[in-house]
Every structure is written in structure tokens, then in C-alpha cells.
Backbone as CSV, one residue per row, in Angstrom:
resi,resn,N_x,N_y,N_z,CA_x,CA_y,CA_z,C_x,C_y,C_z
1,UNK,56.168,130.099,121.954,55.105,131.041,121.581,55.617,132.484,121.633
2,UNK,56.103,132.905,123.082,56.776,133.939,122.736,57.653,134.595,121.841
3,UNK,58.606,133.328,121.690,59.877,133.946,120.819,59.266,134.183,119.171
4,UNK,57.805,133.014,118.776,57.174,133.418,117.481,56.573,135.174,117.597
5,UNK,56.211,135.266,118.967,55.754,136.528,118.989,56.677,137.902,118.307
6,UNK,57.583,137.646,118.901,59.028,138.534,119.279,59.544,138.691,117.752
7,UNK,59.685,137.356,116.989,59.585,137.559,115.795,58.997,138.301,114.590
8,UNK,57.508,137.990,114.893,56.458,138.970,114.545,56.434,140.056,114.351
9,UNK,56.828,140.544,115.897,57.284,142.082,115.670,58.183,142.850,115.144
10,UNK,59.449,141.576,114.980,60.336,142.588,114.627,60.127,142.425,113.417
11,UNK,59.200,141.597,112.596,59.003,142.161,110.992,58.668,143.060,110.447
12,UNK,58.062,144.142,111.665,57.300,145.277,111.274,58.447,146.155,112.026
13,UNK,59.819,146.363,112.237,60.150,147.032,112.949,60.738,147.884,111.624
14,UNK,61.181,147.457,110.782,61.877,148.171,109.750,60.337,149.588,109.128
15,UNK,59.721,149.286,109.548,58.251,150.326,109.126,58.056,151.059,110.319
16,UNK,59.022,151.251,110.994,59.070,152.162,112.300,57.855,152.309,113.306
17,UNK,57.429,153.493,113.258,56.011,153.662,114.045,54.965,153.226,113.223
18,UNK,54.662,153.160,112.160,53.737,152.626,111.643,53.860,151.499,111.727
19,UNK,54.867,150.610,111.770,54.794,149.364,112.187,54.435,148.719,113.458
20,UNK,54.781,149.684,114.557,54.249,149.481,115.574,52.885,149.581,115.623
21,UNK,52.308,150.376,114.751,50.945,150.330,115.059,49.949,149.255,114.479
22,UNK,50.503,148.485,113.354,50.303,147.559,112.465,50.448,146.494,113.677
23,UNK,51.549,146.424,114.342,51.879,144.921,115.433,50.657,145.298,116.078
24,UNK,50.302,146.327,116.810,49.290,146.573,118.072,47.844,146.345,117.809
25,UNK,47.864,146.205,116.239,46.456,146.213,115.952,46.021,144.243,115.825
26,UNK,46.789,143.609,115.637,46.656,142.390,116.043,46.955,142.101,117.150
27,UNK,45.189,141.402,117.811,44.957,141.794,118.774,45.361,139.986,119.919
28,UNK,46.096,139.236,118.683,46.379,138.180,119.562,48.155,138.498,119.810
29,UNK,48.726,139.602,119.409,50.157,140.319,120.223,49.611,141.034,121.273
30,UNK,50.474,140.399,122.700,50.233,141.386,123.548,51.050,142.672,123.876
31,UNK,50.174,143.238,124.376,50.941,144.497,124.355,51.965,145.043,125.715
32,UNK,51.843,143.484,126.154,53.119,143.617,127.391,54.426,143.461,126.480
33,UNK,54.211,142.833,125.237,55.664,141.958,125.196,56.161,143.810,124.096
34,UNK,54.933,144.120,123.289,55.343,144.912,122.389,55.673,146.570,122.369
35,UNK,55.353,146.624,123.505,55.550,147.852,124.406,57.214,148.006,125.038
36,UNK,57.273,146.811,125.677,58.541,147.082,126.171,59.504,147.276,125.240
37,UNK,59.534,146.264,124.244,60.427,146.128,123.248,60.699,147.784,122.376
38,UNK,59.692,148.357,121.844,59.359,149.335,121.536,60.179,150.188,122.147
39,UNK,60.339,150.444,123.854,61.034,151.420,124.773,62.414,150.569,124.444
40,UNK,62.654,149.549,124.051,64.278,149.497,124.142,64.551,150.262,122.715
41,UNK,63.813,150.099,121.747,64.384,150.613,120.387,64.609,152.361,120.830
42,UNK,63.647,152.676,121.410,64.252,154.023,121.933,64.998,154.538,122.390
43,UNK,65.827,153.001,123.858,66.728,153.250,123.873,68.179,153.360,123.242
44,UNK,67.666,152.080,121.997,68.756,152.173,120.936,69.234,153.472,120.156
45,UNK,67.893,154.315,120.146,68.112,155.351,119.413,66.871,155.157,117.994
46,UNK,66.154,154.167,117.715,65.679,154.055,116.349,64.028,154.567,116.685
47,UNK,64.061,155.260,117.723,62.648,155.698,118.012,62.583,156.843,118.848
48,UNK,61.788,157.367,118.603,61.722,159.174,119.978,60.488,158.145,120.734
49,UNK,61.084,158.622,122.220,59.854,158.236,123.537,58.505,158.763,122.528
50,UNK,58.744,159.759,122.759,57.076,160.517,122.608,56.308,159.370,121.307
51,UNK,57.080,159.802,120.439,56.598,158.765,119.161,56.010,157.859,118.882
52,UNK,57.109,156.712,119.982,56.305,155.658,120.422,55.339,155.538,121.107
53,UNK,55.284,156.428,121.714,53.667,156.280,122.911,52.926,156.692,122.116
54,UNK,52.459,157.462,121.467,51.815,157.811,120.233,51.449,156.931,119.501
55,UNK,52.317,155.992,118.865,52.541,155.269,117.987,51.233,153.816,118.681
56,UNK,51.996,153.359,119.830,51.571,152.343,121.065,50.346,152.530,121.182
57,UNK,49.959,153.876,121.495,48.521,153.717,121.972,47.509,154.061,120.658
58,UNK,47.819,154.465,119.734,46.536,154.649,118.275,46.624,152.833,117.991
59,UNK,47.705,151.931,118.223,47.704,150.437,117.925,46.703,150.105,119.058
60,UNK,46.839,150.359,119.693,46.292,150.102,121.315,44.720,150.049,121.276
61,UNK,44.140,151.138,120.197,42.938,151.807,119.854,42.379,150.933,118.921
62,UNK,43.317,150.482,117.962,43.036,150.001,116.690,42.815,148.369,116.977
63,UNK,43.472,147.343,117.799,43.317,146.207,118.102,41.810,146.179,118.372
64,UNK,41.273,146.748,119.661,40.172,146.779,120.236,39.073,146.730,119.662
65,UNK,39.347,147.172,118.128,38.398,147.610,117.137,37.802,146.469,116.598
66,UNK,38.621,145.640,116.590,38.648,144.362,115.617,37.786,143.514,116.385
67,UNK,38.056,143.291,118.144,37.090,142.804,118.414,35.456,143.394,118.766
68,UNK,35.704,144.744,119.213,34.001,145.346,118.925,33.713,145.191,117.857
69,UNK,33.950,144.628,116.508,33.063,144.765,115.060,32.681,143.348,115.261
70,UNK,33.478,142.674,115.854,33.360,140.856,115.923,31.978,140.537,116.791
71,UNK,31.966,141.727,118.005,30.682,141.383,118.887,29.350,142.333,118.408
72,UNK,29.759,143.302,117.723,28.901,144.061,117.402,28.155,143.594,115.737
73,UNK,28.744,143.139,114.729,28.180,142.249,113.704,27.996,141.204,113.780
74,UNK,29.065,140.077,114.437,28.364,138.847,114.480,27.951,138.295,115.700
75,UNK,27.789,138.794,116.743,27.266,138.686,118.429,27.919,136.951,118.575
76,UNK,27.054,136.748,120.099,27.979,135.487,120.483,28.163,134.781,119.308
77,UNK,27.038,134.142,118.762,27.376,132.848,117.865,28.570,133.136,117.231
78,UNK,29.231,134.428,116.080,30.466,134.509,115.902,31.286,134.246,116.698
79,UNK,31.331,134.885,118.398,32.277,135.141,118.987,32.792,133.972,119.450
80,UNK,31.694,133.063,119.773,32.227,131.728,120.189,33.171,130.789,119.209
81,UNK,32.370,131.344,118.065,33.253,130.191,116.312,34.112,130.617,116.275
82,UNK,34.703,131.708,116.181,36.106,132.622,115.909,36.719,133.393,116.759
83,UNK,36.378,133.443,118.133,36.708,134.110,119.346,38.556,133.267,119.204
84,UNK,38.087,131.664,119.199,39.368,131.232,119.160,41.166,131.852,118.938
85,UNK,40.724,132.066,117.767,41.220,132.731,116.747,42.306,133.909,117.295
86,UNK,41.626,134.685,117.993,42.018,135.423,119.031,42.355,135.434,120.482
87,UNK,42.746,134.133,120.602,42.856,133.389,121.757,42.111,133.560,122.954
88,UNK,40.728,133.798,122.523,39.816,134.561,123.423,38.923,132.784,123.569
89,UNK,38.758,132.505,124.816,37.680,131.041,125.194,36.783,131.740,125.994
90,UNK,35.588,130.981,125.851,34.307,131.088,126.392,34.277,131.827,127.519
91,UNK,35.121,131.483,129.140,34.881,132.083,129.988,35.534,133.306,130.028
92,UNK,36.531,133.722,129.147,36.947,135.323,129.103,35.477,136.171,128.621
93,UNK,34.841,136.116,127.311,33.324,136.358,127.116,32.449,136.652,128.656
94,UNK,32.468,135.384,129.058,31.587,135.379,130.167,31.968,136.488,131.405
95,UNK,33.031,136.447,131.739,33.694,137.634,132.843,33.358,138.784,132.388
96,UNK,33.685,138.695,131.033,33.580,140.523,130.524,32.216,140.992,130.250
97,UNK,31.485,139.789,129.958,29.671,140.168,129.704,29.446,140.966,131.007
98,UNK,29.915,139.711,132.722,29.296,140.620,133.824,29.869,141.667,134.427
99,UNK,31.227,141.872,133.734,31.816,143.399,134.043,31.135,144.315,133.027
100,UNK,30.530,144.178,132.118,29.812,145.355,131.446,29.032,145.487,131.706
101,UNK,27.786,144.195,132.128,26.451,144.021,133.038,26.536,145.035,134.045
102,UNK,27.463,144.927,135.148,27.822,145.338,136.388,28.013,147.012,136.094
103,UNK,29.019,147.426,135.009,29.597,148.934,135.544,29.349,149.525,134.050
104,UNK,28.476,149.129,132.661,28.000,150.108,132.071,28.995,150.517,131.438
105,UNK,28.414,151.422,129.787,29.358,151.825,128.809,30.901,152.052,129.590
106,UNK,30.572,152.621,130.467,32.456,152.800,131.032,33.180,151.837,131.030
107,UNK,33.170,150.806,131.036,34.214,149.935,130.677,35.146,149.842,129.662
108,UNK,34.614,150.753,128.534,35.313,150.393,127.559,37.112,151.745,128.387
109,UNK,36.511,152.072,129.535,38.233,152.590,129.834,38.758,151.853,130.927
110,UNK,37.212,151.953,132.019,37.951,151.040,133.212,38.624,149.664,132.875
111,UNK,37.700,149.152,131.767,38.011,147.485,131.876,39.530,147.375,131.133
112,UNK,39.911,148.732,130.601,41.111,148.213,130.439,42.342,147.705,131.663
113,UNK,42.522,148.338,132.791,43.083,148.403,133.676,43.079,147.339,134.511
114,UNK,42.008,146.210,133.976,41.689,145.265,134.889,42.134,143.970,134.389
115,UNK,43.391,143.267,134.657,43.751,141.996,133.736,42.532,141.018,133.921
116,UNK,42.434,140.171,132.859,41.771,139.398,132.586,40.700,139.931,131.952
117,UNK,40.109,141.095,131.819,39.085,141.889,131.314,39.806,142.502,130.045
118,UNK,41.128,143.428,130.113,41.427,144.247,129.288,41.157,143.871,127.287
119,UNK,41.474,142.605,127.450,41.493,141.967,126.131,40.271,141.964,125.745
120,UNK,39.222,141.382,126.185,38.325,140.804,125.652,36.436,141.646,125.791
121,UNK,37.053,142.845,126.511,36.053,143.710,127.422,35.096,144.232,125.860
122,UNK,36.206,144.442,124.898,35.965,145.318,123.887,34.237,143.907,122.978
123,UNK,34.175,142.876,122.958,33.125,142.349,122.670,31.922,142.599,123.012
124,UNK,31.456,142.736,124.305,30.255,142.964,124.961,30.229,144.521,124.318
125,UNK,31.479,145.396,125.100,31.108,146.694,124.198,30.234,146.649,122.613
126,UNK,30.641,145.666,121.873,30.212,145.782,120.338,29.061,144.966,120.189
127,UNK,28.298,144.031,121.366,27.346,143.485,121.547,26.540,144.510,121.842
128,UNK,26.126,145.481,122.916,26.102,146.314,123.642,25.593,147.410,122.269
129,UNK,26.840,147.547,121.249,26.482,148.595,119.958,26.628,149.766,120.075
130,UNK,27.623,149.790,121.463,27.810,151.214,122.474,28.338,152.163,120.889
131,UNK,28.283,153.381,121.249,28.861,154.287,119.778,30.239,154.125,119.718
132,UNK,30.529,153.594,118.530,31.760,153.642,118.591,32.936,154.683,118.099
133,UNK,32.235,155.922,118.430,33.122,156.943,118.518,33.901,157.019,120.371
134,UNK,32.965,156.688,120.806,32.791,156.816,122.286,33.469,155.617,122.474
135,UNK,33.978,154.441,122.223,34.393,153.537,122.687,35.640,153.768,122.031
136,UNK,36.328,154.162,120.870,37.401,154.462,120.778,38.645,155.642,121.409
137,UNK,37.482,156.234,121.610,37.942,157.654,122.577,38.450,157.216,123.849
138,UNK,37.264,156.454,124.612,37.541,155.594,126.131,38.719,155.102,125.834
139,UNK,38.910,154.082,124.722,40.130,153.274,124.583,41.281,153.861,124.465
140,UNK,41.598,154.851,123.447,42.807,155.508,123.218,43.041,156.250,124.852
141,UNK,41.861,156.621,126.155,42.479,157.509,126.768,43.413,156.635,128.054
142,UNK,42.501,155.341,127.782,42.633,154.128,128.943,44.402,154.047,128.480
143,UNK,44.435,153.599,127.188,46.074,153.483,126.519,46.914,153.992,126.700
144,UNK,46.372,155.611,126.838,47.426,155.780,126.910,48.489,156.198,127.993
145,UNK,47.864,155.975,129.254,48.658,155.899,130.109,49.795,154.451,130.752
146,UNK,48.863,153.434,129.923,49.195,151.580,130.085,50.359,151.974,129.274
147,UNK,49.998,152.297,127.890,51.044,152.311,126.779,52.287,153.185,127.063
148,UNK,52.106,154.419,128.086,53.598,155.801,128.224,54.297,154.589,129.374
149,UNK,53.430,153.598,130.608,54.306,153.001,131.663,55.512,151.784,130.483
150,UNK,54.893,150.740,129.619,55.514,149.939,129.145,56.280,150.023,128.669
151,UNK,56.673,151.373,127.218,57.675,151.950,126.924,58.104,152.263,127.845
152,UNK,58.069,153.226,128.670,59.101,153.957,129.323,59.985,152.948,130.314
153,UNK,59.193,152.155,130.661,60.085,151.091,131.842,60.984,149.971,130.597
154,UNK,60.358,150.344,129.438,61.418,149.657,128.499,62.562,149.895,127.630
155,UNK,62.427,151.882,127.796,63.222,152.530,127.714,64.488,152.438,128.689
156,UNK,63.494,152.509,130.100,64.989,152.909,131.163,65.210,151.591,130.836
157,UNK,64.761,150.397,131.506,65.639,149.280,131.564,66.770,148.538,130.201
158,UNK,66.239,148.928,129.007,67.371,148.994,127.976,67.270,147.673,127.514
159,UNK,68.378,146.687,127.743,68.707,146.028,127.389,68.340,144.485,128.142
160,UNK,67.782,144.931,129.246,66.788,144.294,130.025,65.384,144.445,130.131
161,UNK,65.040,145.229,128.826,63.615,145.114,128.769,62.384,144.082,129.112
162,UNK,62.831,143.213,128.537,62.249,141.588,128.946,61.861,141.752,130.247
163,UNK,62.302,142.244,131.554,62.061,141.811,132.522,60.894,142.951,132.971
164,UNK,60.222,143.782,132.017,59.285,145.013,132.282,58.229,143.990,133.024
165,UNK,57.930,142.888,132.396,56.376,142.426,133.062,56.500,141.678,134.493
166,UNK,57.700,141.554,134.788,58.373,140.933,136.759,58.013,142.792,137.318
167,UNK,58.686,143.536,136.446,58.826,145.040,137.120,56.971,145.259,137.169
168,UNK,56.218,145.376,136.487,55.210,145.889,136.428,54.061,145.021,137.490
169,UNK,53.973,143.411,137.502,53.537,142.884,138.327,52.792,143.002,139.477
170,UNK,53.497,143.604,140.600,53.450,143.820,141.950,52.600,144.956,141.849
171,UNK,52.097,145.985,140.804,51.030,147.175,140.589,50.197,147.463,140.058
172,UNK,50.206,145.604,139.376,48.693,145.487,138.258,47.488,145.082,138.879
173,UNK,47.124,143.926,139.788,45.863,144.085,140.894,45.869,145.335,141.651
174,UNK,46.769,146.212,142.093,46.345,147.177,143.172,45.898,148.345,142.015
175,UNK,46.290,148.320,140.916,46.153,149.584,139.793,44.821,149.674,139.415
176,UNK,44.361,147.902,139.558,43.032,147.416,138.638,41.986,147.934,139.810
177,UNK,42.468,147.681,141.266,41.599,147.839,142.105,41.243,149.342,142.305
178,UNK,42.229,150.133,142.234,42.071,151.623,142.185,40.906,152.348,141.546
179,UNK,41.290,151.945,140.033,40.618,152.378,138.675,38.821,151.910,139.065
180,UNK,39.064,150.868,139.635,37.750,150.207,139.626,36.706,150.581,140.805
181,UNK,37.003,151.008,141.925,36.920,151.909,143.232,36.493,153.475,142.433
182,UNK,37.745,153.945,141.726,37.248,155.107,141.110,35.594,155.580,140.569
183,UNK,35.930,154.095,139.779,35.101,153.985,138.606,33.443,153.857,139.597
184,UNK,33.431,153.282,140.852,32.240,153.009,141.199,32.002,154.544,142.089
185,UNK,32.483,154.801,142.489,32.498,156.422,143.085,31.640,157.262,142.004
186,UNK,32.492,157.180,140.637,31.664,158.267,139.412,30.464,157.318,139.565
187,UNK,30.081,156.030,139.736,28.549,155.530,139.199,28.033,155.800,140.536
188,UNK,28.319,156.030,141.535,28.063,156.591,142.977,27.005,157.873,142.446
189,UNK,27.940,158.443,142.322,28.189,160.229,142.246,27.390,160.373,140.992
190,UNK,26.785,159.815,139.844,26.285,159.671,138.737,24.679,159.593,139.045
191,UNK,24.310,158.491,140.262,23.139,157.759,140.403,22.545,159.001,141.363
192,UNK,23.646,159.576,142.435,23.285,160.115,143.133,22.145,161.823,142.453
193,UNK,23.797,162.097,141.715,22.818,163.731,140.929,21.619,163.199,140.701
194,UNK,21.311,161.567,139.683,20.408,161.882,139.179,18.816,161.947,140.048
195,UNK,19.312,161.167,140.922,18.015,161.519,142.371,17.978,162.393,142.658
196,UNK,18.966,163.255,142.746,18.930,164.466,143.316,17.754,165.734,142.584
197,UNK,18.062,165.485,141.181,17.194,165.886,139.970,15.710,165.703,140.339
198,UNK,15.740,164.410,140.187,14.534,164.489,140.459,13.580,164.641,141.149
């Protein structure tokens, strides 16, 4: 599966950054494998850092899209018939319904940070009908800090890129837990003004 992945991408590599953004927007490539890879071409020389993160995170923006139009025009009954498709099953839906239940339009930044959520968060958003100016904005800002770590650790490591997702591992539950702590502080601090108001 991977190595079909790996393939994939490099069909779009000859279309440089626009190709990268073309890979990122299909949203059944992940963007562990296509990120790193990305930072090695930089290190080859066939890409500027900056570029690519640029490049990484408007793909990053653009995937997400595909599934908010999926939850937002054709709600579950689509999502369940063709969720497949996107290698998205029933109980990913279900997690991400009660993380949007739970913490509100913001998800469309927190829930990126949170594995098992990041993929599939973007449905309920488009169930939901949240604006989707506002949900692309969240997304590109969530990206682009996910998208500058993957390149860049795929930059330094070079020719050992492959091994970015062993390197990244050990800081993805404590990262998710952070963001998500954060995130309840602002709905803290949110609920609080508004009593305060009144």
C-alpha cells in the first residue's frame, strides 16, 4: 500500500509545487508519508524549504475540502456510502461527530492535532455547515505548523526521510494533549466573559 502510495506521488513530482499540492489534496495520501518526502527533495535541491511548506499546507487546506462538501451536501447517508472511498469507516465519523459535539466550530484547528480525529474531523464540520471561509482559514493555520515539522525533519534527515514518522511519534499524543488542554482553557475563558457580560 505504501510503496503504491510513494508511487503516486512521485507522478506529480515532475509538476513541482503544484504537484505537491495536487498529491495533498487527495485526501486518501497521507500527509505523513508526503511531507517528508517533499523535505528530502529539498534536500536534493529540487525544492526551496519555504516553498514547500507553502506548497504542503494550501494541499493540506485543499484535501479537507473535499471532505466538508461530502458532509455538508450529502450528510451521513453519503458519508457512510462513499466515506469508504476515502478510507474513512463508520467509527472514525462517530469519534469526530463527539469531538465536534464536545469542543464546537474550533475543531476545525484543534482536531487537527489530534490523531485519529485529524482526517475525518473535516465531515461533521460540513454537517455542522460551519462557514466555510472559517473552516479553511482554521485549516490552513492548524497546517501549517504540522506541514513546516514534516518537511523540515525530512529535509534534515535527507536520505533517511522514511524514518520522519519513528522521529515524530514519541510527540504526537503529548502535542494532541497540549492543543486540546489549550483549546479547553479558550472554551474556559470564552464561557467565562460571557457570564461575566451578563
Amino acid at each position: 500500500m505504501t510503496e503504491w502510495i510513494t508511487q503516486f506521488i512521485l507522478f506529480f513530482k515532475d509538476l513541482s509545487y503544484a504537484g505537491l499540492v495536487i498529491a495533498l489534496s487527495f485526501e486518501f495520501v497521507p500527509a505523513e508519508l508526503v511531507l517528508p518526502m517533499a523535505g528530502y527533495w529539498v534536500y536534493l535541491g529540487d525544492m526551496k524549504l519555504w516553498l514547500a511548506i507553502l506548497a504542503g499546507t494550501v494541499g493540506g487546506t485543499f484535501g479537507p475540502l473535499t471532505l466538508y462538501a461530502l458532509g455538508r451536501y450529502g450528510g451521513r447517508p453519503m458519508v457512510e456510502k462513499y466515506g469508504k472511498y476515502f478510507l474513512i469507516r463508520p467509527h472514525h465519523v462517530e469519534a469526530s461527530d463527539k469531538f465536534f459535539e464536545k469542543y464546537g466550530s474550533g475543531v476545525a484547528f484543534y482536531g487537527r492535532f489530534v490523531p485519529g480525529i485529524r482526517t475525518v474531523i473535516s465531515i461533521p464540520c460540513g454537517m455542522a455547515k460551519m462557514n466555510v471561509f472559517k473552516f479553511s482559514i482554521f485549516t490552513f493555520l492548524a497546517m501549517l505548523p504540522i506541514t513546516s515539522i514534516y518537511v523540515y525533519l525530512g529535509y534534515k534527515l535527507g536520505a533517511q526521510w522514511e524514518e520522519v514518522g519513528e522521529v515524530v511519534k514519541p510527540y504526537v499524543i503529548p502535542a494532541g494533549m497540549i492543543f486540546l488542554i489549550g483549546f479547553g482553557l479558550y472554551m474556559l475563558l470564552k464561557r467565562w466573559k460571557k457570564r461575566s457580560s451578563q
